[in-house]
Tab-separated table of C-alpha atoms (C1' of nucleotides) in Angstrom:
chain	number	residue	atom	x	y	z
H	1	UNK	CA	2.321	5.938	21.324
H	2	UNK	CA	-0.751	7.692	20.078
H	3	UNK	CA	-2.536	4.491	20.999
H	4	UNK	CA	-1.495	4.872	24.688
H	5	UNK	CA	-2.589	8.399	24.432
H	6	UNK	CA	-6.019	7.442	23.101
H	7	UNK	CA	-6.573	4.920	25.919
H	8	UNK	CA	-5.451	7.299	28.601
H	9	UNK	CA	-7.478	10.041	27.239
H	10	UNK	CA	-10.742	8.016	27.063
H	11	UNK	CA	-10.262	6.663	30.531
H	12	UNK	CA	-9.540	10.130	31.860
H	13	UNK	CA	-13.171	10.945	31.087
H	14	UNK	CA	-14.680	7.769	32.414
H	15	UNK	CA	-13.751	4.517	33.957
H	16	UNK	CA	-14.339	1.727	31.434
H	17	UNK	CA	-13.649	-1.884	30.790
H	18	UNK	CA	-11.875	-3.066	27.618
H	19	UNK	CA	-14.907	-4.288	25.865
H	20	UNK	CA	-16.795	-0.937	26.116
H	21	UNK	CA	-13.646	0.861	25.272
H	22	UNK	CA	-13.156	-1.205	22.060
H	23	UNK	CA	-16.809	-0.747	21.239
H	24	UNK	CA	-16.508	2.946	21.536
H	25	UNK	CA	-13.302	3.050	19.480
H	26	UNK	CA	-14.807	0.923	16.662
H	27	UNK	CA	-17.944	2.917	16.546
H	28	UNK	CA	-16.731	6.457	17.013
H	29	UNK	CA	-12.989	6.529	16.365
H	30	UNK	CA	-12.529	4.001	13.565
H	31	UNK	CA	-12.044	6.765	10.996
H	32	UNK	CA	-8.968	8.038	12.763
H	33	UNK	CA	-7.271	5.203	14.463
H	34	UNK	CA	-6.324	1.663	13.546
H	35	UNK	CA	-5.929	0.247	17.081
H	36	UNK	CA	-7.173	-3.458	17.317
H	37	UNK	CA	-8.871	-5.263	20.118
H	38	UNK	CA	-6.017	-7.415	21.349
H	39	UNK	CA	-3.758	-4.362	21.148
H	40	UNK	CA	-6.074	-2.405	23.306
H	41	UNK	CA	-6.379	-5.243	25.907
H	42	UNK	CA	-2.662	-5.672	26.005
H	43	UNK	CA	-1.921	-2.031	26.446
H	44	UNK	CA	-4.520	-1.704	29.181
H	45	UNK	CA	-2.676	-4.448	31.083
H	46	UNK	CA	0.630	-2.772	30.389
H	47	UNK	CA	-0.535	0.696	31.396
H	48	UNK	CA	-1.858	-0.788	34.590
H	49	UNK	CA	1.370	-2.579	35.270
H	50	UNK	CA	3.242	0.562	34.857
H	51	UNK	CA	0.922	2.369	37.284
H	52	UNK	CA	-0.780	4.637	34.948
H	53	UNK	CA	-4.059	2.792	35.238
H	54	UNK	CA	-5.699	0.995	38.115
H	55	UNK	CA	-8.280	-1.622	38.238
H	56	UNK	CA	-11.353	-0.367	39.937
H	57	UNK	CA	-14.510	-2.065	41.070
H	58	UNK	CA	-17.068	-2.746	38.479
H	59	UNK	CA	-19.754	-0.161	39.391
H	60	UNK	CA	-22.647	-2.247	37.950
H	61	UNK	CA	-21.587	-5.955	37.714
H	62	UNK	CA	-24.084	-7.740	35.500
H	63	UNK	CA	-24.963	-11.263	36.606
H	64	UNK	CA	-24.797	-14.152	34.182
H	65	UNK	CA	-22.197	-12.159	32.307
H	66	UNK	CA	-18.400	-12.599	32.170
H	67	UNK	CA	-16.628	-10.574	34.785
H	68	UNK	CA	-15.152	-7.469	33.413
H	69	UNK	CA	-12.048	-5.446	34.429
H	70	UNK	CA	-12.794	-1.871	34.747
H	71	UNK	CA	-9.978	0.614	34.547
H	72	UNK	CA	-9.473	4.059	35.899
H	73	UNK	CA	-6.665	6.497	35.431
H	74	UNK	CA	-4.253	7.219	38.347
H	75	UNK	CA	-2.563	10.490	39.169
H	76	UNK	CA	0.702	9.115	37.523
H	77	UNK	CA	-1.603	8.342	34.532
H	78	UNK	CA	-2.724	11.917	34.396
H	79	UNK	CA	0.904	13.066	34.346
H	80	UNK	CA	1.772	10.478	31.719
H	81	UNK	CA	-1.147	11.592	29.643
H	82	UNK	CA	-0.120	15.210	29.633
H	83	UNK	CA	3.411	14.169	28.884
H	84	UNK	CA	2.397	11.971	25.859
H	85	UNK	CA	-0.056	14.668	24.710
H	86	UNK	CA	2.707	17.348	24.529
H	87	UNK	CA	5.150	14.887	22.926
H	88	UNK	CA	2.754	13.726	20.411
H	89	UNK	CA	1.557	17.349	19.458
H	90	UNK	CA	5.140	18.437	18.910
H	91	UNK	CA	6.257	15.469	16.956
H	92	UNK	CA	6.048	16.315	13.241
H	93	UNK	CA	5.913	12.988	11.638
H	94	UNK	CA	7.070	12.781	7.982
H	95	UNK	CA	4.343	10.537	6.556
H	96	UNK	CA	5.030	8.312	3.643
H	97	UNK	CA	2.386	7.452	1.092
H	98	UNK	CA	2.697	3.917	-0.263
H	99	UNK	CA	0.946	5.085	-3.476
H	100	UNK	CA	3.875	7.313	-4.254
H	101	UNK	CA	5.788	4.151	-5.214
H	102	UNK	CA	3.422	3.387	-7.915
H	103	UNK	CA	3.246	6.927	-9.224
H	104	UNK	CA	7.103	7.046	-9.406
H	105	UNK	CA	6.953	4.196	-11.745
H	106	UNK	CA	3.699	4.985	-13.491
H	107	UNK	CA	5.427	4.942	-16.809
H	108	UNK	CA	5.832	1.268	-16.589
H	109	UNK	CA	2.130	0.889	-17.208
H	110	UNK	CA	0.221	1.304	-20.521
H	111	UNK	CA	-1.190	4.799	-20.331
H	112	UNK	CA	-4.750	3.445	-20.767
H	113	UNK	CA	-4.542	1.078	-17.874
H	114	UNK	CA	-2.821	3.665	-15.646
H	115	UNK	CA	-5.821	5.989	-16.382
H	116	UNK	CA	-8.291	3.351	-15.545
H	117	UNK	CA	-6.687	2.568	-12.194
H	118	UNK	CA	-6.300	6.190	-11.329
H	119	UNK	CA	-9.985	6.735	-11.982
H	120	UNK	CA	-10.845	3.729	-9.891
H	121	UNK	CA	-8.783	5.232	-7.090
H	122	UNK	CA	-10.518	8.518	-7.434
H	123	UNK	CA	-13.878	6.837	-7.068
H	124	UNK	CA	-12.698	5.060	-3.972
H	125	UNK	CA	-11.436	8.203	-2.397
H	126	UNK	CA	-14.592	9.993	-3.203
H	127	UNK	CA	-16.699	7.305	-1.654
H	128	UNK	CA	-14.565	7.472	1.557
H	129	UNK	CA	-15.022	11.266	1.610
H	130	UNK	CA	-18.750	10.816	1.413
H	131	UNK	CA	-18.752	8.314	4.238
H	132	UNK	CA	-16.863	10.565	6.417
H	133	UNK	CA	-19.033	13.576	5.613
H	134	UNK	CA	-22.108	11.655	6.432
H	135	UNK	CA	-20.652	10.399	9.732
H	136	UNK	CA	-23.098	11.097	12.459
H	137	UNK	CA	-21.955	12.622	15.645
H	138	UNK	CA	-18.671	14.521	16.131
H	139	UNK	CA	-20.637	17.673	15.268
H	140	UNK	CA	-19.048	19.577	18.034
H	141	UNK	CA	-16.026	19.666	20.210
H	142	UNK	CA	-12.463	18.636	19.351
H	143	UNK	CA	-13.477	15.508	17.437
H	144	UNK	CA	-15.073	17.746	14.886
H	145	UNK	CA	-11.515	19.107	14.190
H	146	UNK	CA	-10.303	15.520	13.642
H	147	UNK	CA	-13.113	14.763	11.164
H	148	UNK	CA	-12.236	18.029	9.411
H	149	UNK	CA	-8.699	16.809	9.269
H	150	UNK	CA	-9.645	13.756	7.305
H	151	UNK	CA	-12.017	15.663	5.077
H	152	UNK	CA	-9.324	18.148	4.237
H	153	UNK	CA	-6.769	15.462	3.548
H	154	UNK	CA	-9.030	13.540	1.252
H	155	UNK	CA	-9.848	16.619	-0.746
H	156	UNK	CA	-6.140	17.305	-0.993
H	157	UNK	CA	-5.605	13.657	-2.273
H	158	UNK	CA	-8.382	14.131	-4.891
H	159	UNK	CA	-6.807	17.502	-6.099
H	160	UNK	CA	-3.446	15.767	-6.534
H	161	UNK	CA	-4.916	12.742	-8.192
H	162	UNK	CA	-6.502	15.024	-10.724
H	163	UNK	CA	-2.995	16.501	-11.430
H	164	UNK	CA	-1.625	12.909	-11.867
H	165	UNK	CA	-4.280	12.031	-14.255
H	166	UNK	CA	-3.793	15.194	-16.318
H	167	UNK	CA	-0.127	14.385	-16.431
H	168	UNK	CA	-0.788	10.825	-17.769
H	169	UNK	CA	-3.146	12.188	-20.326
H	170	UNK	CA	-0.495	14.703	-21.719
H	171	UNK	CA	2.034	11.890	-21.761
H	172	UNK	CA	-0.446	9.748	-23.668
H	173	UNK	CA	-1.037	12.569	-26.107
H	174	UNK	CA	2.768	13.182	-26.572
H	175	UNK	CA	3.305	9.562	-27.181
H	176	UNK	CA	0.525	9.349	-29.867
H	177	UNK	CA	2.598	12.124	-31.443
H	178	UNK	CA	1.674	15.815	-31.768
H	179	UNK	CA	1.710	15.246	-35.529
H	180	UNK	CA	-1.609	13.412	-35.570
A	1	UNK	CA	5.158	-3.954	0.085
A	2	UNK	CA	5.867	-0.514	-1.295
A	3	UNK	CA	9.370	-1.162	-0.343
A	4	UNK	CA	9.648	-4.228	-2.549
A	5	UNK	CA	8.130	-2.272	-5.290
A	6	UNK	CA	10.627	0.509	-4.968
A	7	UNK	CA	13.541	-1.947	-5.090
A	8	UNK	CA	12.173	-3.705	-8.088
A	9	UNK	CA	11.359	-0.432	-9.905
A	10	UNK	CA	14.802	0.909	-9.379
A	11	UNK	CA	16.530	-2.346	-10.511
A	12	UNK	CA	14.296	-2.368	-13.560
A	13	UNK	CA	16.091	0.704	-14.762
A	14	UNK	CA	19.596	-0.358	-13.949
A	15	UNK	CA	21.468	-3.243	-12.277
A	16	UNK	CA	22.787	-2.032	-8.902
A	17	UNK	CA	24.471	-3.185	-5.748
A	18	UNK	CA	22.949	-2.620	-2.372
A	19	UNK	CA	25.227	0.194	-1.378
A	20	UNK	CA	24.499	2.219	-4.445
A	21	UNK	CA	20.833	1.534	-4.124
A	22	UNK	CA	20.794	2.801	-0.607
A	23	UNK	CA	22.788	5.839	-1.635
A	24	UNK	CA	20.336	6.704	-4.251
A	25	UNK	CA	17.420	6.285	-1.918
A	26	UNK	CA	18.898	8.359	0.785
A	27	UNK	CA	19.710	11.176	-1.611
A	28	UNK	CA	16.745	11.304	-3.847
A	29	UNK	CA	13.913	9.360	-2.266
A	30	UNK	CA	14.205	10.041	1.398
A	31	UNK	CA	11.368	12.619	1.287
A	32	UNK	CA	8.912	9.923	0.214
A	33	UNK	CA	10.186	6.653	1.623
A	34	UNK	CA	11.478	5.480	4.972
A	35	UNK	CA	13.237	2.258	4.077
A	36	UNK	CA	16.459	1.749	6.053
A	37	UNK	CA	19.606	0.245	4.867
A	38	UNK	CA	19.468	-3.130	6.672
A	39	UNK	CA	15.870	-3.502	5.383
A	40	UNK	CA	17.053	-2.918	1.824
A	41	UNK	CA	19.824	-5.449	2.078
A	42	UNK	CA	17.451	-7.883	3.640
A	43	UNK	CA	14.898	-7.429	0.945
A	44	UNK	CA	17.390	-7.751	-1.862
A	45	UNK	CA	18.403	-11.110	-0.669
A	46	UNK	CA	14.728	-12.195	-0.150
A	47	UNK	CA	13.721	-11.046	-3.627
A	48	UNK	CA	16.669	-12.956	-5.001
A	49	UNK	CA	15.693	-15.979	-2.982
A	50	UNK	CA	12.228	-15.760	-4.509
A	51	UNK	CA	13.624	-15.567	-7.999
A	52	UNK	CA	12.558	-11.850	-8.609
A	53	UNK	CA	16.123	-10.718	-8.655
A	54	UNK	CA	19.341	-12.525	-9.833
A	55	UNK	CA	22.915	-11.650	-8.806
A	56	UNK	CA	24.793	-10.524	-11.892
A	57	UNK	CA	28.509	-10.056	-12.499
A	58	UNK	CA	29.885	-6.694	-11.196
A	59	UNK	CA	30.483	-4.751	-14.495
A	60	UNK	CA	33.335	-2.687	-13.125
A	61	UNK	CA	34.844	-4.448	-10.007
A	62	UNK	CA	36.930	-1.943	-8.160
A	63	UNK	CA	40.249	-3.348	-6.787
A	64	UNK	CA	41.065	-2.856	-3.223
A	65	UNK	CA	37.330	-2.384	-2.497
A	66	UNK	CA	35.046	-4.828	-0.770
A	67	UNK	CA	33.262	-7.129	-3.266
A	68	UNK	CA	29.806	-6.053	-4.139
A	69	UNK	CA	26.710	-7.880	-4.926
A	70	UNK	CA	25.089	-6.426	-8.115
A	71	UNK	CA	21.509	-7.411	-8.641
A	72	UNK	CA	19.399	-7.430	-11.726
A	73	UNK	CA	15.695	-8.041	-12.226
A	74	UNK	CA	14.539	-11.259	-13.715
A	75	UNK	CA	11.427	-11.841	-16.006
A	76	UNK	CA	9.588	-13.094	-13.029
A	77	UNK	CA	10.726	-9.945	-11.215
A	78	UNK	CA	9.195	-7.883	-14.039
A	79	UNK	CA	5.914	-9.725	-13.643
A	80	UNK	CA	6.031	-9.329	-9.882
A	81	UNK	CA	6.791	-5.690	-10.292
A	82	UNK	CA	3.778	-5.086	-12.499
A	83	UNK	CA	1.665	-7.090	-10.139
A	84	UNK	CA	2.778	-5.095	-7.022
A	85	UNK	CA	2.327	-1.907	-9.034
A	86	UNK	CA	-1.318	-2.614	-9.821
A	87	UNK	CA	-2.070	-3.787	-6.300
A	88	UNK	CA	-0.367	-0.855	-4.737
A	89	UNK	CA	-2.142	1.652	-7.044
A	90	UNK	CA	-5.491	0.211	-6.221
A	91	UNK	CA	-5.116	-0.023	-2.601
A	92	UNK	CA	-6.789	2.867	-0.896
A	93	UNK	CA	-5.030	3.072	2.472
A	94	UNK	CA	-6.899	4.767	5.302
A	95	UNK	CA	-4.122	6.752	6.768
A	96	UNK	CA	-4.010	7.568	10.422
A	97	UNK	CA	-2.538	10.755	11.755
A	98	UNK	CA	-0.962	10.391	15.168
A	99	UNK	CA	-1.522	14.063	15.945
A	100	UNK	CA	-5.284	13.482	15.717
A	101	UNK	CA	-5.070	11.903	19.250
A	102	UNK	CA	-3.627	15.082	20.556
A	103	UNK	CA	-6.250	17.230	18.912
A	104	UNK	CA	-9.009	14.982	20.192
A	105	UNK	CA	-8.084	15.767	23.826
A	106	UNK	CA	-6.718	19.330	23.242
A	107	UNK	CA	-9.096	20.546	25.905
A	108	UNK	CA	-6.922	18.890	28.451
A	109	UNK	CA	-4.233	21.613	27.813
A	110	UNK	CA	-4.318	25.246	29.003
A	111	UNK	CA	-5.315	27.121	25.983
A	112	UNK	CA	-2.094	29.247	26.094
A	113	UNK	CA	0.117	26.243	26.056
A	114	UNK	CA	-2.029	24.573	23.382
A	115	UNK	CA	-1.634	27.668	21.068
A	116	UNK	CA	2.163	27.762	21.731
A	117	UNK	CA	2.467	24.047	20.819
A	118	UNK	CA	0.380	24.439	17.659
A	119	UNK	CA	2.356	27.474	16.567
A	120	UNK	CA	5.533	25.540	16.990
A	121	UNK	CA	4.072	22.823	14.948
A	122	UNK	CA	3.129	25.205	12.226
A	123	UNK	CA	6.593	26.486	12.041
A	124	UNK	CA	7.972	22.977	11.718
A	125	UNK	CA	5.518	22.120	8.945
A	126	UNK	CA	6.498	25.344	7.155
A	127	UNK	CA	10.145	24.565	7.377
A	128	UNK	CA	9.506	21.073	5.957
A	129	UNK	CA	7.484	22.518	3.166
A	130	UNK	CA	10.267	24.972	2.184
A	131	UNK	CA	12.969	22.271	2.306
A	132	UNK	CA	10.815	20.100	-0.033
A	133	UNK	CA	10.127	23.138	-2.429
A	134	UNK	CA	13.919	23.690	-2.602
A	135	UNK	CA	14.677	20.124	-3.368
A	136	UNK	CA	16.904	20.077	-6.443
A	137	UNK	CA	16.153	17.605	-9.096
A	138	UNK	CA	12.835	15.844	-9.602
A	139	UNK	CA	11.939	18.783	-11.855
A	140	UNK	CA	10.500	16.463	-14.502
A	141	UNK	CA	9.000	13.082	-14.910
A	142	UNK	CA	6.919	11.067	-12.489
A	143	UNK	CA	8.985	11.932	-9.549
A	144	UNK	CA	7.801	15.547	-9.849
A	145	UNK	CA	4.344	14.282	-9.137
A	146	UNK	CA	5.522	12.711	-5.886
A	147	UNK	CA	7.114	15.952	-4.818
A	148	UNK	CA	3.820	17.609	-5.625
A	149	UNK	CA	1.969	15.164	-3.644
A	150	UNK	CA	4.010	15.989	-0.556
A	151	UNK	CA	3.754	19.771	-1.136
A	152	UNK	CA	0.007	19.470	-1.545
A	153	UNK	CA	-0.242	17.367	1.553
A	154	UNK	CA	1.855	19.837	3.729
A	155	UNK	CA	-0.297	22.795	2.473
A	156	UNK	CA	-3.435	20.958	3.451
A	157	UNK	CA	-1.893	20.187	6.815
A	158	UNK	CA	-1.173	23.947	7.378
A	159	UNK	CA	-4.718	24.940	6.351
A	160	UNK	CA	-6.151	22.492	8.837
A	161	UNK	CA	-3.802	23.629	11.589
A	162	UNK	CA	-4.905	27.181	11.051
A	163	UNK	CA	-8.445	25.972	11.635
A	164	UNK	CA	-7.435	24.174	14.816
A	165	UNK	CA	-5.650	27.290	16.010
A	166	UNK	CA	-8.742	29.384	15.349
A	167	UNK	CA	-10.875	27.104	17.254
A	168	UNK	CA	-8.628	27.106	20.318
A	169	UNK	CA	-8.660	30.839	20.201
A	170	UNK	CA	-12.612	31.000	20.205
A	171	UNK	CA	-12.616	28.433	23.017
A	172	UNK	CA	-10.195	30.668	24.937
A	173	UNK	CA	-12.353	33.772	24.341
A	174	UNK	CA	-15.560	31.942	25.370
A	175	UNK	CA	-13.785	30.800	28.575
A	176	UNK	CA	-12.713	34.262	29.547
A	177	UNK	CA	-16.424	35.054	29.171
A	178	UNK	CA	-18.200	37.023	26.570
A	179	UNK	CA	-19.052	39.544	29.280
A	180	UNK	CA	-15.700	41.035	29.535
U	1	DT	C1'	-30.399	-25.007	17.324
U	2	DT	C1'	-27.320	-22.137	15.492
U	3	DT	C1'	-25.807	-17.752	15.615
U	4	DT	C1'	-24.868	-13.462	18.041
U	5	DC	C1'	-23.492	-10.890	22.054
U	6	DC	C1'	-20.599	-10.364	26.055
U	7	DA	C1'	-15.732	-10.293	27.740
U	8	DT	C1'	-11.112	-11.471	28.045
U	9	DG	C1'	-7.153	-12.994	26.535
U	10	DT	C1'	-2.854	-16.025	24.316
U	11	DA	C1'	0.502	-17.778	20.836
U	12	DA	C1'	2.602	-17.360	16.650
U	13	DC	C1'	4.032	-14.469	13.502
U	14	DT	C1'	5.343	-10.427	10.439
U	15	DC	C1'	7.559	-6.587	9.471
U	16	DG	C1'	10.809	-3.315	10.370
U	17	DT	C1'	14.337	-0.949	13.185
U	18	DT	C1'	18.509	-0.334	16.144
U	19	DA	C1'	22.740	-1.229	17.326
U	20	DC	C1'	26.547	-3.560	16.249
U	21	DA	C1'	30.451	-6.271	13.651
U	22	DT	C1'	33.778	-6.456	10.009
U	23	DG	C1'	37.771	-4.960	7.234
U	24	DA	C1'	40.341	-2.664	3.857
U	25	DT	C1'	41.284	2.098	1.928
U	26	DT	C1'	41.499	6.781	1.362
U	27	DT	C1'	41.310	11.314	3.412
U	28	DC	C1'	42.223	14.759	7.233
S	1	DG	C1'	46.998	8.253	13.654
S	2	DA	C1'	41.965	9.157	13.532
S	3	DA	C1'	38.055	9.555	10.871
S	4	DA	C1'	35.360	8.906	6.915
S	5	DT	C1'	34.108	5.818	2.774
S	6	DC	C1'	33.141	1.492	0.659
S	7	DA	C1'	30.260	-2.722	1.210
S	8	DT	C1'	27.835	-6.221	3.445
S	9	DG	C1'	25.529	-8.039	6.745
S	10	DT	C1'	23.591	-10.150	11.735
S	11	DA	C1'	21.279	-10.443	16.336
S	12	DA	C1'	18.184	-8.732	19.457
S	13	DC	C1'	14.330	-6.370	19.940
S	14	DG	C1'	9.712	-3.973	19.653
S	15	DA	C1'	5.249	-3.075	18.055
S	16	DG	C1'	1.264	-4.656	16.206
S	17	DT	C1'	-1.664	-8.084	13.847
S	18	DT	C1'	-3.976	-12.485	12.914
S	19	DA	C1'	-6.097	-16.418	14.211
S	20	DC	C1'	-7.629	-18.883	17.773
S	21	DA	C1'	-9.595	-20.133	22.573
S	22	DT	C1'	-13.079	-19.913	26.031
S	23	DG	C1'	-17.750	-20.099	27.944
S	24	DG	C1'	-22.132	-18.701	29.349
S	25	DA	C1'	-26.466	-16.214	27.941
S	26	DA	C1'	-29.782	-14.265	24.821
S	27	DA	C1'	-31.801	-13.976	20.388
S	28	DA	C1'	-33.091	-15.744	15.655
DNA sequence: TTTTCCATGTAACTCGTTACATGATTTC
DNA sequence: GAAATCATGTAACGAGTTACATGGAAAA
């Protein structure tokens, strides 16, 4: 559903063909969406079938290039967009973190190995945080807020991971015995 | 994949039949997993087919009750469990937040309505945070860490939401004109 | 001359959900 | 007598992904 919203939202700003759309999404939105090319093409056709998009004439057809299907949003599409926007903004999704399942059974691992894996995870999260911080563009406008969302989230993940690591370390110490 | 891990992890502690397993998951793990009953039954059979689980005799068959299939983990299941645990702990998933798509197009909404929706969202998040804070049990052990994960996450969501609200408010003020 | 770019798709598949089916037994 | 509890499942569906297909043009 947020995928439809994305496509409608982008086409609301400018008519585009699938290839350009996918290019833009890959370059500028990859950090916040996971829509894949075939899905985008499929959804474009479906949204057009449903009357939310309409195929328009290619404003600058390039010769010796495959023909392209340029889409524009229709008035019904605008209405649909607003509807999805409100729905999506109100929906409070309960996210699930796959890693939680590992944490729940962390005692099944030798503490040493657990710590090594957790530190590796920490490094990976830090790397991602850096790469998002260094992302060019998105310096202004609403997209900045989305970048901030991911930065805030990664920082919170790191805080929590530190807590997990501390916990494993105390477990480890307890196991060695406080008598040592 | 984290679903398999969950089932194997729980059956590692104690032999169980599907119904009890589902009961436990609904009562004590609903806040961190979204596995549904039919999925659990299906996965139990599949894991058994693959040799990771084995059907064992019901230790206390109740009379006048439907027969139940009690599963226990096999040595291969133990190995599989450890493998999934390591895999899952190392995998750094790039989460996508559906709400980001709304935020990216927030300017399409009248600022007043946007603020109302954002405040409603804030209230919903706060309610969830409270309900998790008041969750009984999970006070000790690894599950406590998982609860903390969700608390930390919701707090970070609230921080970020406040930032979004502030941004919309400045946008609104700018639009009214700094001359007023 | 092989690779990359442009541009669109399809077919098969995976994973999971929803809604429903069954049937005895206990509780209201 | 109706509803909830116990216990297991199936069938149909939906959303999305992967891998592949196509075919000309430009760049390496």
